[in-house]
Amino acid sequence: LGIVGLGNVGRIVAERAVALKMRVIAADPLVTAERASSLGVSLVTLEQLFRASDAISVHTPLTPETKHLVRDETLPQLKRGVLLVNAAEGGIFDETALARGLRDGVLGGVALDVFESEPPAADHPLFSMPNVIVTPHLGASTEEAQERVVGEIAEQLVAFFTDGTVTNGVNVPSVPRELMEKIAPLVDLAKRLGLFVA
């Protein structure tokens, strides 16, 4: 497995892959070889990663350097039949090049949950290809997840209004009610000091 970008998500993917006894290599100019080694990952150049990987998963922000990492010019560098996964940001792969690579057999398969243009057009060329998997970027976009989120929010509102428990609040500590009662004066003091400083 080749991983492009060893940030938070890239590291999690690497840990899972290593646990599954996969040989994992990664390209990330911001990570030291020692840090990669501590994850069980070999640090390589992007070109080495392209040539050696049976599957490549990208976990990097879209920047001028990462835009169209995989494009017509880089397709010949890839191992024939490679599987590509982009769940990071649209534009890291050139989607028209992916379609050509799939048609020509250079790519074995592609999985995307992000696109250069969101939402993608209904007639996007990748949608009709059998060796392509596409999903919404947010797991919460499915009908089932939306229903679950609505239920969780309702439960959290009931908990707050019945006993003052705050769960998953933004900028609110998620602590048991008993502890919150003890630290409430300190939270109030911190709020007042913040307003004073502002």
mmCIF file of C-alpha atoms in Angstrom:
data_model
loop_
_atom_site.group_PDB
_atom_site.id
_atom_site.type_symbol
_atom_site.label_atom_id
_atom_site.label_comp_id
_atom_site.label_asym_id
_atom_site.label_seq_id
_atom_site.Cartn_x
_atom_site.Cartn_y
_atom_site.Cartn_z
ATOM 1 C CA LEU A 1 0.000 0.000 0.000
ATOM 2 C CA GLY A 2 1.296 3.432 -0.924
ATOM 3 C CA ILE A 3 0.047 6.313 1.204
ATOM 4 C CA VAL A 4 0.468 9.899 0.051
ATOM 5 C CA GLY A 5 0.373 12.089 3.134
ATOM 6 C CA LEU A 6 0.945 10.851 6.689
ATOM 7 C CA GLY A 7 -1.229 13.365 8.505
ATOM 8 C CA ASN A 8 -3.890 12.229 10.969
ATOM 9 C CA VAL A 9 -5.938 10.181 8.520
ATOM 10 C CA GLY A 10 -2.897 8.884 6.636
ATOM 11 C CA ARG A 11 -1.402 7.616 9.903
ATOM 12 C CA ILE A 12 -4.645 5.867 10.830
ATOM 13 C CA VAL A 13 -4.756 4.165 7.421
ATOM 14 C CA ALA A 14 -1.108 3.151 7.828
ATOM 15 C CA GLU A 15 -1.749 1.671 11.288
ATOM 16 C CA ARG A 16 -4.674 -0.394 9.972
ATOM 17 C CA ALA A 17 -2.732 -1.582 6.947
ATOM 18 C CA VAL A 18 0.302 -2.566 9.021
ATOM 19 C CA ALA A 19 -2.013 -4.451 11.399
ATOM 20 C CA LEU A 20 -3.308 -6.349 8.360
ATOM 21 C CA LYS A 21 0.308 -7.349 7.569
ATOM 22 C CA MET A 22 0.491 -5.134 4.490
ATOM 23 C CA ARG A 23 3.802 -3.687 3.371
ATOM 24 C CA VAL A 24 3.222 0.063 3.624
ATOM 25 C CA ILE A 25 5.243 2.808 1.970
ATOM 26 C CA ALA A 26 4.508 6.506 2.160
ATOM 27 C CA ALA A 27 5.468 9.794 0.561
ATOM 28 C CA ASP A 28 5.263 12.900 2.723
ATOM 29 C CA PRO A 29 7.868 15.675 2.655
ATOM 30 C CA LEU A 30 6.871 16.814 6.139
ATOM 31 C CA VAL A 31 7.469 13.482 7.889
ATOM 32 C CA THR A 32 10.862 12.179 8.972
ATOM 33 C CA ALA A 33 12.024 8.670 8.153
ATOM 34 C CA GLU A 34 12.188 7.980 11.904
ATOM 35 C CA ARG A 35 8.541 8.977 12.404
ATOM 36 C CA ALA A 36 7.461 6.850 9.449
ATOM 37 C CA SER A 37 9.490 3.930 10.761
ATOM 38 C CA SER A 38 7.795 4.210 14.148
ATOM 39 C CA LEU A 39 4.514 3.597 12.309
ATOM 40 C CA GLY A 40 5.966 0.573 10.505
ATOM 41 C CA VAL A 41 6.085 2.512 7.241
ATOM 42 C CA SER A 42 8.953 3.043 4.810
ATOM 43 C CA LEU A 43 9.323 6.613 3.600
ATOM 44 C CA VAL A 44 9.929 6.880 -0.165
ATOM 45 C CA THR A 45 9.726 9.486 -2.900
ATOM 46 C CA LEU A 46 6.463 9.962 -4.760
ATOM 47 C CA GLU A 47 8.019 8.425 -7.882
ATOM 48 C CA GLN A 48 9.132 5.344 -5.928
ATOM 49 C CA LEU A 49 5.663 5.069 -4.412
ATOM 50 C CA PHE A 50 4.063 5.232 -7.881
ATOM 51 C CA ARG A 51 6.320 2.488 -9.255
ATOM 52 C CA ALA A 52 5.998 0.082 -6.291
ATOM 53 C CA SER A 53 2.413 0.364 -5.039
ATOM 54 C CA ASP A 54 -0.366 -2.102 -5.795
ATOM 55 C CA ALA A 55 -2.802 0.365 -4.208
ATOM 56 C CA ILE A 56 -2.404 4.083 -3.516
ATOM 57 C CA SER A 57 -4.463 6.054 -1.008
ATOM 58 C CA VAL A 58 -4.091 9.841 -0.824
ATOM 59 C CA HIS A 59 -4.487 11.794 2.406
ATOM 60 C CA THR A 60 -3.153 15.217 1.626
ATOM 61 C CA PRO A 61 -4.664 18.661 1.186
ATOM 62 C CA LEU A 62 -5.153 20.037 -2.312
ATOM 63 C CA THR A 63 -2.281 22.422 -3.006
ATOM 64 C CA PRO A 64 -0.536 23.512 -6.202
ATOM 65 C CA GLU A 65 1.952 20.678 -5.540
ATOM 66 C CA THR A 66 -0.709 18.000 -5.042
ATOM 67 C CA LYS A 67 -3.161 19.092 -7.767
ATOM 68 C CA HIS A 68 -3.409 16.317 -10.380
ATOM 69 C CA LEU A 69 -0.752 14.109 -8.752
ATOM 70 C CA VAL A 70 -2.132 11.424 -11.039
ATOM 71 C CA ARG A 71 -2.543 12.762 -14.573
ATOM 72 C CA ASP A 72 -1.769 11.673 -18.114
ATOM 73 C CA GLU A 73 1.961 12.345 -17.648
ATOM 74 C CA THR A 74 2.219 10.307 -14.441
ATOM 75 C CA LEU A 75 0.080 7.329 -15.547
ATOM 76 C CA PRO A 76 3.100 5.575 -17.146
ATOM 77 C CA GLN A 77 4.946 5.775 -13.799
ATOM 78 C CA LEU A 78 2.235 3.771 -12.016
ATOM 79 C CA LYS A 79 2.412 0.028 -11.525
ATOM 80 C CA ARG A 80 0.046 -1.541 -14.060
ATOM 81 C CA GLY A 81 -3.280 -2.472 -12.479
ATOM 82 C CA VAL A 82 -2.842 -0.179 -9.472
ATOM 83 C CA LEU A 83 -5.888 0.674 -7.370
ATOM 84 C CA LEU A 84 -6.327 4.372 -6.559
ATOM 85 C CA VAL A 85 -8.271 5.810 -3.610
ATOM 86 C CA ASN A 86 -8.987 9.481 -3.008
ATOM 87 C CA ALA A 87 -11.037 10.339 0.058
ATOM 88 C CA ALA A 88 -9.099 13.538 0.738
ATOM 89 C CA GLU A 89 -9.895 16.374 -1.664
ATOM 90 C CA GLY A 90 -11.144 16.608 -5.224
ATOM 91 C CA GLY A 91 -8.520 17.576 -7.769
ATOM 92 C CA ILE A 92 -5.674 15.455 -6.432
ATOM 93 C CA PHE A 93 -6.423 13.055 -9.293
ATOM 94 C CA ASP A 94 -7.170 14.315 -12.811
ATOM 95 C CA GLU A 95 -10.500 12.587 -13.380
ATOM 96 C CA THR A 96 -10.278 12.579 -17.193
ATOM 97 C CA ALA A 97 -6.870 10.922 -16.929
ATOM 98 C CA LEU A 98 -8.351 8.352 -14.543
ATOM 99 C CA ALA A 99 -11.010 7.469 -17.116
ATOM 100 C CA ARG A 100 -8.343 7.034 -19.805
ATOM 101 C CA GLY A 101 -6.158 4.992 -17.456
ATOM 102 C CA LEU A 102 -9.059 2.691 -16.636
ATOM 103 C CA ARG A 103 -10.010 2.243 -20.309
ATOM 104 C CA ASP A 104 -6.399 1.486 -21.240
ATOM 105 C CA GLY A 105 -5.940 -1.008 -18.391
ATOM 106 C CA VAL A 106 -3.230 1.031 -16.699
ATOM 107 C CA LEU A 107 -5.446 1.387 -13.620
ATOM 108 C CA GLY A 108 -7.112 -1.600 -12.008
ATOM 109 C CA GLY A 109 -9.728 0.416 -10.181
ATOM 110 C CA VAL A 110 -10.546 3.768 -8.664
ATOM 111 C CA ALA A 111 -12.468 4.703 -5.496
ATOM 112 C CA LEU A 112 -13.493 8.328 -4.954
ATOM 113 C CA ASP A 113 -15.654 10.217 -2.541
ATOM 114 C CA VAL A 114 -14.459 13.651 -3.663
ATOM 115 C CA PHE A 115 -14.500 15.272 -7.092
ATOM 116 C CA GLU A 116 -12.986 18.312 -8.753
ATOM 117 C CA SER A 117 -16.473 19.716 -9.257
ATOM 118 C CA GLU A 118 -18.966 19.110 -6.452
ATOM 119 C CA PRO A 119 -21.501 17.750 -6.962
ATOM 120 C CA PRO A 120 -20.217 15.835 -9.977
ATOM 121 C CA ALA A 121 -22.279 15.856 -13.161
ATOM 122 C CA ALA A 122 -24.711 12.957 -13.526
ATOM 123 C CA ASP A 123 -22.976 11.946 -16.777
ATOM 124 C CA HIS A 124 -19.470 11.970 -15.225
ATOM 125 C CA PRO A 125 -17.357 9.526 -17.289
ATOM 126 C CA LEU A 126 -16.229 7.544 -14.239
ATOM 127 C CA PHE A 127 -19.814 6.730 -13.208
ATOM 128 C CA SER A 128 -20.333 4.308 -16.082
ATOM 129 C CA MET A 129 -17.142 2.328 -15.507
ATOM 130 C CA PRO A 130 -17.393 -1.054 -13.754
ATOM 131 C CA ASN A 131 -14.103 -0.763 -11.853
ATOM 132 C CA VAL A 132 -15.013 2.527 -10.123
ATOM 133 C CA ILE A 133 -16.537 3.025 -6.680
ATOM 134 C CA VAL A 134 -17.947 6.438 -5.783
ATOM 135 C CA THR A 135 -19.546 7.461 -2.497
ATOM 136 C CA PRO A 136 -20.519 10.738 -0.813
ATOM 137 C CA HIS A 137 -17.608 12.322 1.054
ATOM 138 C CA LEU A 138 -19.652 12.705 4.215
ATOM 139 C CA GLY A 139 -20.909 9.460 5.642
ATOM 140 C CA ALA A 140 -23.687 11.573 7.174
ATOM 141 C CA SER A 141 -25.038 12.198 3.661
ATOM 142 C CA THR A 142 -26.868 8.876 3.556
ATOM 143 C CA GLU A 143 -30.536 8.746 4.543
ATOM 144 C CA GLU A 144 -29.819 6.280 7.359
ATOM 145 C CA ALA A 145 -27.068 8.451 8.807
ATOM 146 C CA GLN A 146 -29.266 11.548 8.647
ATOM 147 C CA GLU A 147 -31.997 9.736 10.598
ATOM 148 C CA ARG A 148 -29.457 8.565 13.192
ATOM 149 C CA VAL A 149 -28.039 12.093 13.577
ATOM 150 C CA VAL A 150 -31.531 13.536 14.084
ATOM 151 C CA GLY A 151 -32.172 10.969 16.823
ATOM 152 C CA GLU A 152 -28.847 11.704 18.534
ATOM 153 C CA ILE A 153 -29.466 15.451 18.456
ATOM 154 C CA ALA A 154 -32.925 14.981 19.965
ATOM 155 C CA GLU A 155 -31.469 12.814 22.754
ATOM 156 C CA GLN A 156 -28.780 15.426 23.448
ATOM 157 C CA LEU A 157 -31.351 18.227 23.659
ATOM 158 C CA VAL A 158 -33.502 16.203 26.077
ATOM 159 C CA ALA A 159 -30.425 15.452 28.229
ATOM 160 C CA PHE A 160 -29.474 19.133 28.337
ATOM 161 C CA PHE A 161 -32.936 20.382 29.239
ATOM 162 C CA THR A 162 -33.650 17.648 31.802
ATOM 163 C CA ASP A 163 -30.342 17.434 33.682
ATOM 164 C CA GLY A 164 -27.930 19.921 32.085
ATOM 165 C CA THR A 165 -25.697 17.288 30.477
ATOM 166 C CA VAL A 166 -23.884 18.581 27.401
ATOM 167 C CA THR A 167 -22.591 16.021 24.906
ATOM 168 C CA ASN A 168 -20.594 16.850 21.781
ATOM 169 C CA GLY A 169 -21.094 20.585 22.274
ATOM 170 C CA VAL A 170 -18.873 22.971 20.351
ATOM 171 C CA ASN A 171 -16.580 24.782 22.800
ATOM 172 C CA VAL A 172 -18.352 23.105 25.722
ATOM 173 C CA PRO A 173 -16.571 20.447 27.758
ATOM 174 C CA SER A 174 -18.162 17.024 27.544
ATOM 175 C CA VAL A 175 -18.035 15.977 31.190
ATOM 176 C CA PRO A 176 -20.369 14.183 33.617
ATOM 177 C CA ARG A 177 -23.007 16.367 35.290
ATOM 178 C CA GLU A 178 -21.438 15.995 38.751
ATOM 179 C CA LEU A 179 -18.074 17.234 37.516
ATOM 180 C CA MET A 180 -19.671 20.025 35.502
ATOM 181 C CA GLU A 181 -21.347 21.306 38.680
ATOM 182 C CA LYS A 182 -17.926 21.529 40.332
ATOM 183 C CA ILE A 183 -16.167 23.263 37.443
ATOM 184 C CA ALA A 184 -19.078 25.491 36.361
ATOM 185 C CA PRO A 185 -17.740 28.514 38.310
ATOM 186 C CA LEU A 186 -14.356 28.100 36.613
ATOM 187 C CA VAL A 187 -15.978 27.840 33.185
ATOM 188 C CA ASP A 188 -17.942 31.008 33.942
ATOM 189 C CA LEU A 189 -14.745 32.746 35.095
ATOM 190 C CA ALA A 190 -12.926 31.676 31.923
ATOM 191 C CA LYS A 191 -15.801 33.003 29.817
ATOM 192 C CA ARG A 192 -15.790 36.358 31.650
ATOM 193 C CA LEU A 193 -11.979 36.668 31.364
ATOM 194 C CA GLY A 194 -12.195 35.900 27.655
ATOM 195 C CA LEU A 195 -14.855 38.571 27.160
ATOM 196 C CA PHE A 196 -12.782 41.038 29.173
ATOM 197 C CA VAL A 197 -9.647 40.377 27.146
ATOM 198 C CA ALA A 198 -11.616 40.599 23.886
#
